[in-house]
GROMACS .gro file of C-alpha atoms in nm:
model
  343
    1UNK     CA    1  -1.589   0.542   1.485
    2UNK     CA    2  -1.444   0.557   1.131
    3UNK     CA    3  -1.446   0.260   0.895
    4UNK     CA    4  -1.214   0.188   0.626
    5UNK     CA    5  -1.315  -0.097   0.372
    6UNK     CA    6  -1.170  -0.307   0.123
    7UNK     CA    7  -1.199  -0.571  -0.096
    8UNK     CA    8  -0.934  -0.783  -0.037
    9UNK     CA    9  -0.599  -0.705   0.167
   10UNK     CA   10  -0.306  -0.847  -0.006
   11UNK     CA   11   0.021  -0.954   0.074
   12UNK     CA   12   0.142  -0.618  -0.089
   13UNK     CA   13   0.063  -0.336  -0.266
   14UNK     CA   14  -0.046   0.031  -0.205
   15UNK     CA   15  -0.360   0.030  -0.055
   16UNK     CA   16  -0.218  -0.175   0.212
   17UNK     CA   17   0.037   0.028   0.280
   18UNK     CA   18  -0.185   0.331   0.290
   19UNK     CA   19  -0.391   0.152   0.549
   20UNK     CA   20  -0.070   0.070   0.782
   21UNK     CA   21   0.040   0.396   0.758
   22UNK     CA   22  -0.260   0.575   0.831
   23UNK     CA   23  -0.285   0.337   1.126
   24UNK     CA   24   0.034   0.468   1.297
   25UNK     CA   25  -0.069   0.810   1.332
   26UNK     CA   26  -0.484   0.786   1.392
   27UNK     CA   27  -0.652   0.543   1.603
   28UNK     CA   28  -1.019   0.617   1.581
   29UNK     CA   29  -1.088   0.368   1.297
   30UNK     CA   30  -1.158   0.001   1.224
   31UNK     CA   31  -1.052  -0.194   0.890
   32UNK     CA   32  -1.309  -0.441   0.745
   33UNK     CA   33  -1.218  -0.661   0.429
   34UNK     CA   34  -1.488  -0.867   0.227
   35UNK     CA   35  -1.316  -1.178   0.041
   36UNK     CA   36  -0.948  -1.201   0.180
   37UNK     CA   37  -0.658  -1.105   0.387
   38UNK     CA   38  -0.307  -1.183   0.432
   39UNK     CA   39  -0.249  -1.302   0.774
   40UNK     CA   40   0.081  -1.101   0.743
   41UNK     CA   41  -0.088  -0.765   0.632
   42UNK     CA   42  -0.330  -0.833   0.905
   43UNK     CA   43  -0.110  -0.937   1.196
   44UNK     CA   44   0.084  -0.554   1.140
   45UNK     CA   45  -0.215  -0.377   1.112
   46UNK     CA   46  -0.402  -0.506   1.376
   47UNK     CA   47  -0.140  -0.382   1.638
   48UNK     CA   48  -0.277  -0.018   1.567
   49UNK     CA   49  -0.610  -0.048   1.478
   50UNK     CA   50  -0.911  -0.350   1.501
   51UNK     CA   51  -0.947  -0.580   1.160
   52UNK     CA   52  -1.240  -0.781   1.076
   53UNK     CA   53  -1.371  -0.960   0.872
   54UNK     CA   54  -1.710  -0.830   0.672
   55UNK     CA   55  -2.004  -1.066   0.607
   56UNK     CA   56  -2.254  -0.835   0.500
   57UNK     CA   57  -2.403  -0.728   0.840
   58UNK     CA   58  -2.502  -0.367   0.890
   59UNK     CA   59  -2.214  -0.171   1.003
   60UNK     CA   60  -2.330   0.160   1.197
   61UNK     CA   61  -2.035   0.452   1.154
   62UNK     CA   62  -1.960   0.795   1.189
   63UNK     CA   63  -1.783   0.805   0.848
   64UNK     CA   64  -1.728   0.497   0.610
   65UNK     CA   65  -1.409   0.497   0.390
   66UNK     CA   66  -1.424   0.256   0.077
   67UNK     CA   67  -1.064   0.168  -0.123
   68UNK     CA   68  -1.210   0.071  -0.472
   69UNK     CA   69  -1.432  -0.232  -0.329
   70UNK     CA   70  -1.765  -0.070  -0.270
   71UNK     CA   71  -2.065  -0.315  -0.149
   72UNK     CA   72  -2.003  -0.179   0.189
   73UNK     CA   73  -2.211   0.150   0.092
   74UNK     CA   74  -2.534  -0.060   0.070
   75UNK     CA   75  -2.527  -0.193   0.433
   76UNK     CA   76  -2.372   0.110   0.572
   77UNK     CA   77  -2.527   0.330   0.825
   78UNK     CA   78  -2.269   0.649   0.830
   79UNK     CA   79  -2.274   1.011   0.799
   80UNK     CA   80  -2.092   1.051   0.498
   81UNK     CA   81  -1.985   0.736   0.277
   82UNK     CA   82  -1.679   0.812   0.117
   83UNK     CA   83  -1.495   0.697  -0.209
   84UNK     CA   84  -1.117   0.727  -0.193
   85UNK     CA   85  -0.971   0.722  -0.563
   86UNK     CA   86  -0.650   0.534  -0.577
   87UNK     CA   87  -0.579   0.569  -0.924
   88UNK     CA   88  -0.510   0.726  -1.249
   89UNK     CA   89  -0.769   0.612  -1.442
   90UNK     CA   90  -0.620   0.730  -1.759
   91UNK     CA   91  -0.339   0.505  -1.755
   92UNK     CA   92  -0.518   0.203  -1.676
   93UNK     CA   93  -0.757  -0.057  -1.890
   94UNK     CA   94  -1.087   0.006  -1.643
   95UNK     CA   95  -1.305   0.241  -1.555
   96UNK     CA   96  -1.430   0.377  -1.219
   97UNK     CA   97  -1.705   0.249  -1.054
   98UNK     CA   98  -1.957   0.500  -0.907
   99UNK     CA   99  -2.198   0.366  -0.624
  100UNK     CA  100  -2.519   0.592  -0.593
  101UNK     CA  101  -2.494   0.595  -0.209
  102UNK     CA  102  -2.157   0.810  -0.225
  103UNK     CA  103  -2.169   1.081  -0.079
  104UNK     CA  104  -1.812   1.284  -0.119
  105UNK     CA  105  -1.472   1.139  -0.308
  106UNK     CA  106  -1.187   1.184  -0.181
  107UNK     CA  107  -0.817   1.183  -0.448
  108UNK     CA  108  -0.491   1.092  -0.308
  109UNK     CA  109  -0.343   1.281  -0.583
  110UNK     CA  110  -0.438   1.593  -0.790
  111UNK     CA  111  -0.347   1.364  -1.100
  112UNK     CA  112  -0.615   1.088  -0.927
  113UNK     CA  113  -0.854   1.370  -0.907
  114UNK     CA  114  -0.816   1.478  -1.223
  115UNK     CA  115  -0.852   1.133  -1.388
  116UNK     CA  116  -1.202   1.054  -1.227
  117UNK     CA  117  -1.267   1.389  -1.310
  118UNK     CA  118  -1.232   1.326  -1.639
  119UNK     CA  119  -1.401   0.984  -1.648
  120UNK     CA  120  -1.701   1.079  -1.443
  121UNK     CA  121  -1.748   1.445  -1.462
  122UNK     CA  122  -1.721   1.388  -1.048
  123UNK     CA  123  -1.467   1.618  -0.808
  124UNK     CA  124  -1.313   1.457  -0.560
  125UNK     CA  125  -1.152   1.654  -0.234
  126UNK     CA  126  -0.773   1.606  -0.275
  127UNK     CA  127  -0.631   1.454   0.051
  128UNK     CA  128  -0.275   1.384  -0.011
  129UNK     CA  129  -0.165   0.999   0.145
  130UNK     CA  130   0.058   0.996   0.472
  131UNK     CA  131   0.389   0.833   0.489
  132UNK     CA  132   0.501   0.855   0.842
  133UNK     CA  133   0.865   0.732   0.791
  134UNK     CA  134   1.094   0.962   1.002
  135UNK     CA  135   1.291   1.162   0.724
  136UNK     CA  136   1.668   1.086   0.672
  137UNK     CA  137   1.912   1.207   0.399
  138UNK     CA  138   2.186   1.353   0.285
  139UNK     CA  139   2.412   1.026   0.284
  140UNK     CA  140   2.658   0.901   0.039
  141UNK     CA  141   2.601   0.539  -0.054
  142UNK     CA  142   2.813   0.256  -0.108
  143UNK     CA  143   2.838   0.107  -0.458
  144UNK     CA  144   2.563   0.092  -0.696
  145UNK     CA  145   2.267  -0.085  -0.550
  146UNK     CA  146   1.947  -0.079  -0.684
  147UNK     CA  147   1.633  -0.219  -0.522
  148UNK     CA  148   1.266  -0.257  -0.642
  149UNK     CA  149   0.943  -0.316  -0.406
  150UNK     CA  150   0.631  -0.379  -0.654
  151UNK     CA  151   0.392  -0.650  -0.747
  152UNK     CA  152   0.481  -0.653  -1.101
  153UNK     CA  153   0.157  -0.654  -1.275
  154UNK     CA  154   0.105  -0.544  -1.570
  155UNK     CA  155   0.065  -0.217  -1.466
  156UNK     CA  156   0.384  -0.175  -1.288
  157UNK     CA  157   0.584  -0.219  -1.599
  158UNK     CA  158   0.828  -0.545  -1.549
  159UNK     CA  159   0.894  -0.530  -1.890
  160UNK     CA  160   1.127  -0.229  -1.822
  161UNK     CA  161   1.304  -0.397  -1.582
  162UNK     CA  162   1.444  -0.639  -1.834
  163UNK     CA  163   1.475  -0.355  -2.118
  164UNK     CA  164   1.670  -0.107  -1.825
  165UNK     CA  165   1.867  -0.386  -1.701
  166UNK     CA  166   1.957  -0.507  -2.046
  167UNK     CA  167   2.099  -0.134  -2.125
  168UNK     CA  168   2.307  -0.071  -1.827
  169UNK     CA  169   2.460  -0.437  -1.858
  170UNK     CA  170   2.549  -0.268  -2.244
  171UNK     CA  171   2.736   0.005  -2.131
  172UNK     CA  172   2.884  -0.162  -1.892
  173UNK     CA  173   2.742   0.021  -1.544
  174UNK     CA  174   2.886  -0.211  -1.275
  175UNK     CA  175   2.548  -0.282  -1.000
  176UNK     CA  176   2.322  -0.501  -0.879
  177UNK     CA  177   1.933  -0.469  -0.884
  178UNK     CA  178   1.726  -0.634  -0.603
  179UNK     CA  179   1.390  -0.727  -0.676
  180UNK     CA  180   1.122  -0.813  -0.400
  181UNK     CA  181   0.784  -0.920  -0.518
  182UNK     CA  182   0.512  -1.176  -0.530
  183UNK     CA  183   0.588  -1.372  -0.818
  184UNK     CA  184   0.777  -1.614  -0.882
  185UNK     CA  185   0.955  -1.398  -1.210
  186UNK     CA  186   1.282  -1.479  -1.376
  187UNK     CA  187   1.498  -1.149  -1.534
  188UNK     CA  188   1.760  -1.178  -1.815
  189UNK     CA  189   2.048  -0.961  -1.672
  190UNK     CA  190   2.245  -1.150  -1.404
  191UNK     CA  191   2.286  -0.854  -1.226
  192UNK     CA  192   1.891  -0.870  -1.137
  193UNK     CA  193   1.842  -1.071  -0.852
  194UNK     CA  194   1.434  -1.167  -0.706
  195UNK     CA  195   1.356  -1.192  -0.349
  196UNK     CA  196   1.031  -1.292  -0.166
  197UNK     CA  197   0.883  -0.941  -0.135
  198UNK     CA  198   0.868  -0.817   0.272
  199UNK     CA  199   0.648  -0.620   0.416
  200UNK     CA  200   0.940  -0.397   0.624
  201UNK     CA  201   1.201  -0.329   0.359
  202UNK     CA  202   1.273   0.041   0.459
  203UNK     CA  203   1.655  -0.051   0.634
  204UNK     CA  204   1.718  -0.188   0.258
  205UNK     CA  205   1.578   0.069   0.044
  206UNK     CA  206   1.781   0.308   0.279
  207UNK     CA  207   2.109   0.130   0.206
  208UNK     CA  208   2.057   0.141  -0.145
  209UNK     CA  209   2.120   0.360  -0.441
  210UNK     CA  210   1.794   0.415  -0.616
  211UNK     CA  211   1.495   0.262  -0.590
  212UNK     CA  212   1.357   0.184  -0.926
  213UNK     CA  213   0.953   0.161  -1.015
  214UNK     CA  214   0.875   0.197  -1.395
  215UNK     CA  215   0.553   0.175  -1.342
  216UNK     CA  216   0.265   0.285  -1.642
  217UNK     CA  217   0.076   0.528  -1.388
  218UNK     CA  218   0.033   0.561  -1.058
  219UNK     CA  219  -0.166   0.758  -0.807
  220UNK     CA  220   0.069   0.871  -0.592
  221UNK     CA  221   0.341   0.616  -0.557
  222UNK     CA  222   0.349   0.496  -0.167
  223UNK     CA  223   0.738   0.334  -0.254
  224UNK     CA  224   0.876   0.640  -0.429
  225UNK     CA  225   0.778   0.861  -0.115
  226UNK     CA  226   0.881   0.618   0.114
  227UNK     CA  227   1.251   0.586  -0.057
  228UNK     CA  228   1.264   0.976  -0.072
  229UNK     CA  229   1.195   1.015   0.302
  230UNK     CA  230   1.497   0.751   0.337
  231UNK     CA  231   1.722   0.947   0.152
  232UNK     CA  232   1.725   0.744  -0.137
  233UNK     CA  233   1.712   0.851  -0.517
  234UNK     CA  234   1.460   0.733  -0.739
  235UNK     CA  235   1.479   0.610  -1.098
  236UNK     CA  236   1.131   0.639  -1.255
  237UNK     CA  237   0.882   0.658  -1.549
  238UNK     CA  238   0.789   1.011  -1.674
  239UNK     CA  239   0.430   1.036  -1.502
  240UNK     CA  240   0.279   1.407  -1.410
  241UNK     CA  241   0.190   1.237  -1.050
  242UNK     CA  242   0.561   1.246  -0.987
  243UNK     CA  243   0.598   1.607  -1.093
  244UNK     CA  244   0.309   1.708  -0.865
  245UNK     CA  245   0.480   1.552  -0.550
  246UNK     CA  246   0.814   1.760  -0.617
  247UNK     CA  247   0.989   1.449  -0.796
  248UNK     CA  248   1.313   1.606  -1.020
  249UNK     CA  249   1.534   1.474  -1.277
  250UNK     CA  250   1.911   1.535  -1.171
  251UNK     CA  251   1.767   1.612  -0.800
  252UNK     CA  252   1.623   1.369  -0.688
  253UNK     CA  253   1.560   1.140  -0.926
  254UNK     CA  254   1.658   0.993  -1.286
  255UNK     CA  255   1.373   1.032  -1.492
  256UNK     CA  256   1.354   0.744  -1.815
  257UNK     CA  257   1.075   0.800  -2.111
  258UNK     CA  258   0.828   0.532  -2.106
  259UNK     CA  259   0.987   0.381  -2.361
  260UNK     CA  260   1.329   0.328  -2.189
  261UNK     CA  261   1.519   0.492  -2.416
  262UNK     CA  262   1.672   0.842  -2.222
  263UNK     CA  263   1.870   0.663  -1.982
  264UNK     CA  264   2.066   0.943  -1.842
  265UNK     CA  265   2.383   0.698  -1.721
  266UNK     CA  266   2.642   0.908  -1.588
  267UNK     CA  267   2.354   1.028  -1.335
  268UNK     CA  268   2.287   0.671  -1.239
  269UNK     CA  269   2.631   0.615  -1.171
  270UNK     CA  270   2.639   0.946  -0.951
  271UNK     CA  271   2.295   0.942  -0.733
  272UNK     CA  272   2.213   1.235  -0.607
  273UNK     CA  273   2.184   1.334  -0.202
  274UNK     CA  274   1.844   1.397  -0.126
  275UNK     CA  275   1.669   1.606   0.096
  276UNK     CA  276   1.273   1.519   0.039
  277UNK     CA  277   0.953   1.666   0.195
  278UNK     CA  278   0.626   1.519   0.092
  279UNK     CA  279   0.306   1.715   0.005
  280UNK     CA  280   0.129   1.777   0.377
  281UNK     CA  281  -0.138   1.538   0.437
  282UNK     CA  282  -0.519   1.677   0.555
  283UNK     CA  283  -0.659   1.349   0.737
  284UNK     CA  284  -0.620   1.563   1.044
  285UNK     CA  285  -0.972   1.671   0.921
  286UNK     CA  286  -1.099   1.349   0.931
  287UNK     CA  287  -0.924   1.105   1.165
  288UNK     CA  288  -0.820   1.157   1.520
  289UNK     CA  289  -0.536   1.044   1.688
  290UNK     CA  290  -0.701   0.929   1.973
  291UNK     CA  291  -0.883   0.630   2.001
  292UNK     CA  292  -0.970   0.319   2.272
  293UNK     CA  293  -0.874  -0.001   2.055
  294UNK     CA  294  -0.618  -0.215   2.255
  295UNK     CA  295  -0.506  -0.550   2.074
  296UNK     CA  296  -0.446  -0.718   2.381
  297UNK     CA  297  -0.793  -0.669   2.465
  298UNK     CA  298  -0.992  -0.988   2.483
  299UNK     CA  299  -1.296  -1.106   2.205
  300UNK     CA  300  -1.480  -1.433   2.235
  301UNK     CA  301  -1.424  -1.652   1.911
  302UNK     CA  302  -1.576  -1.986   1.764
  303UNK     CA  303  -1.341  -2.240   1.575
  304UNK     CA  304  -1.492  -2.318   1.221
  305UNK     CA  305  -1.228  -2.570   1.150
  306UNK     CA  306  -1.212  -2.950   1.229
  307UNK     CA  307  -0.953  -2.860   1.484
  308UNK     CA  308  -0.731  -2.543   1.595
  309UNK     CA  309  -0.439  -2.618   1.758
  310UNK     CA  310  -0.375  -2.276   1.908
  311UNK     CA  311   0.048  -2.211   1.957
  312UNK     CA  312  -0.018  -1.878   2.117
  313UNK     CA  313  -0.263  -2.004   2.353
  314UNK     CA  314  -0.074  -2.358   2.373
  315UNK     CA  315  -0.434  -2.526   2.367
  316UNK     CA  316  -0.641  -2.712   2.121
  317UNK     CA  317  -0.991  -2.643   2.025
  318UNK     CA  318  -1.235  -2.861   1.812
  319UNK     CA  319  -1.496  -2.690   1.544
  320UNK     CA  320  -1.756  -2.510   1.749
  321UNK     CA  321  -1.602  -2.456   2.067
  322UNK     CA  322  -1.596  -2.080   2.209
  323UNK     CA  323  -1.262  -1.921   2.358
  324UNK     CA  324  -1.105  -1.613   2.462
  325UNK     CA  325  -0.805  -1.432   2.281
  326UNK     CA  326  -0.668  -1.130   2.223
  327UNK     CA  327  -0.798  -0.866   1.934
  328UNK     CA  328  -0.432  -0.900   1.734
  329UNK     CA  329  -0.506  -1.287   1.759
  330UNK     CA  330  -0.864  -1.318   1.636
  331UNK     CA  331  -0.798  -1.065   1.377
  332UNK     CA  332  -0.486  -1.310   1.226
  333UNK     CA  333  -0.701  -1.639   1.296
  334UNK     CA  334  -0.995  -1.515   1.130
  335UNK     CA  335  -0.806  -1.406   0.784
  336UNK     CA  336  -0.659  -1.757   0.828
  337UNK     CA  337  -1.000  -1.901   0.821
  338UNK     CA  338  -0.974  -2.063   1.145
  339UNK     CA  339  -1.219  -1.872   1.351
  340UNK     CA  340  -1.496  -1.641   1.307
  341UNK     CA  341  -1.619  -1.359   1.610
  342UNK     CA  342  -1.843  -1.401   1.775
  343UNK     CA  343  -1.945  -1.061   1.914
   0.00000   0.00000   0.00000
């Protein structure tokens, strides 16, 4: 068994998507978070593989995966303990973290190895991320339609949406921009509309133009694959990430300075077909595709509220009483707070 750990799993961003995705294709791994979970996050990715919650017990694996968060290494029993670098560490305001009890790195991005590289002195394996989104293309679009997925922190540049927005409402390019994201944020342009962000978006991003994320730096940039693979363009911040995965001006994408100042307009206007193949992925190495985890399988639980009223099971429990339910089920109750296991 392989385990994967992080921090927290929020309601969106890219290490959870690079959990889900890895999750349809291998099977021989568990996911344990520390502090938090959405129940939405967890309810999808607890179909594929089993999700628990961590409270400092020993955990006995084969190999143990940590996404930034790494307290897991010091009650770990595993082979090889494994940091995964998820960023570019040059074009953020912190610096990595290095546990002792590490034992290999692993990049999802030359430009992610190169960073810690360059922070630490410390080479990391590349091991491109997998986006396993059947590849479409080649389709003319309706209108102009554009369509951001992102958390908008301050990493992920919002400020550009208002200075981009602002320019193309200037010279007059006739569109709409669709915004989903977990804040509660308010754009000038009228033309910029915010949605409660969703965590399958992939039938919109495939209708639309161009998918826009301005971000300052990024790893490997889970949404601009994903839009790629869809068929659809992607407007985007100069970063040497996006070179590295094959990302071109005028092919398939419109590439802006950070400064959003070389808007290339007659290109926006006129997206480009695409016809996108990611980097190939090595977790073959590491992961199998095989594995015994059914979610329908049953786990003994103990309430830890006052009172669960349990829709699925159409029963009620009080705080301390013991029950039966599915894997899928305790997984979502327990990042609720509800329940806790009580294998």
């Amino acid at each position: 068994m392989n385990v994967f750990f992080i921090g927290r799993l929020c309601n969106i961003g890219g290490c959870e998507s690079f959990l889900y995705y890895l999750s349809k294709i291998y099977k021989n791994f568990v996911v344990y978070y520390e502090l938090t979970a959405d129940p939405l996050q967890v309810q999808r990715l607890s179909q594929n593989v089993e999700v628990r919650k961590w409270n400092k017990e020993i955990i006995k694996c084969k190999r143990l995966f940590c996404n930034y968060a790494q307290n897991m290494m010091d009650y770990c029993e595993a082979e090889e303990k494994i940091h995964i670098v998820h960023c570019d560490y040059n074009a953020v305001n912190f610096k990595p973290i290095i546990h002792p009890n590490a034992t290999k790195y692993f990049g999802v991005s030359q430009r992610a190895c190169d960073s810690f590289y360059e922070h630490t002195g410390i080479k990391c394996e590349l091991v491109y991320n997998i986006v396993p989104i059947e590849k479409k293309g080649l389709k003319k679009k309706e209108g102009l339609n554009l369509i951001s997925c992102t958390r908008l922190t301050s990493e992920k540049g919002g400020w550009r949406i208002d200075k981009l927005s602002e320019l193309l409402d200037k010279h007059k390019v006739k569109y709409t921009w669709t915004i989903y994201t977990n804040k509660n944020v308010h754009f000038k342009s009228k033309n910029v509309i915010v949605k409660q962000q969703d965590l399958n978006l992939n039938d919109e991003i495939e209708k639309s133009s161009w998918l826009v994320q301005l971000s300052d730096g990024e790893a490997y940039g889970l949404s601009v694959v994903e839009a790629l693979k869809l068929g659809t363009p992607v407007i985007i911040t100069d970063l040497e990430v996006f070179k590295e995965l094959g990302i071109e001006h005028g092919k398939n994408a419109c590439v802006i300075d950070m400064d959003v100042k070389n808007i290339d307009y007659e290109l926006i206007k006129n997206p480009p077909l695409v016809d996108y193949e990611e980097p190939k992925s090595t977790w073959d190495k590491y992961l199998s595709k095989k594995g015994t985890y059914n979610p329908n399988d049953p786990v003994e639980v103990r309430v830890i509220k006052r009172k669960l009223n349990d829709v699925y099971e159409g029963k009620s429990y009080l705080k301390g009483q013991t029950y039966k339910t599915p894997k899928h089920r305790a997984s979502y109750l327990e990042a609720l707070g509800y329940i806790e296991r009580v294998d």
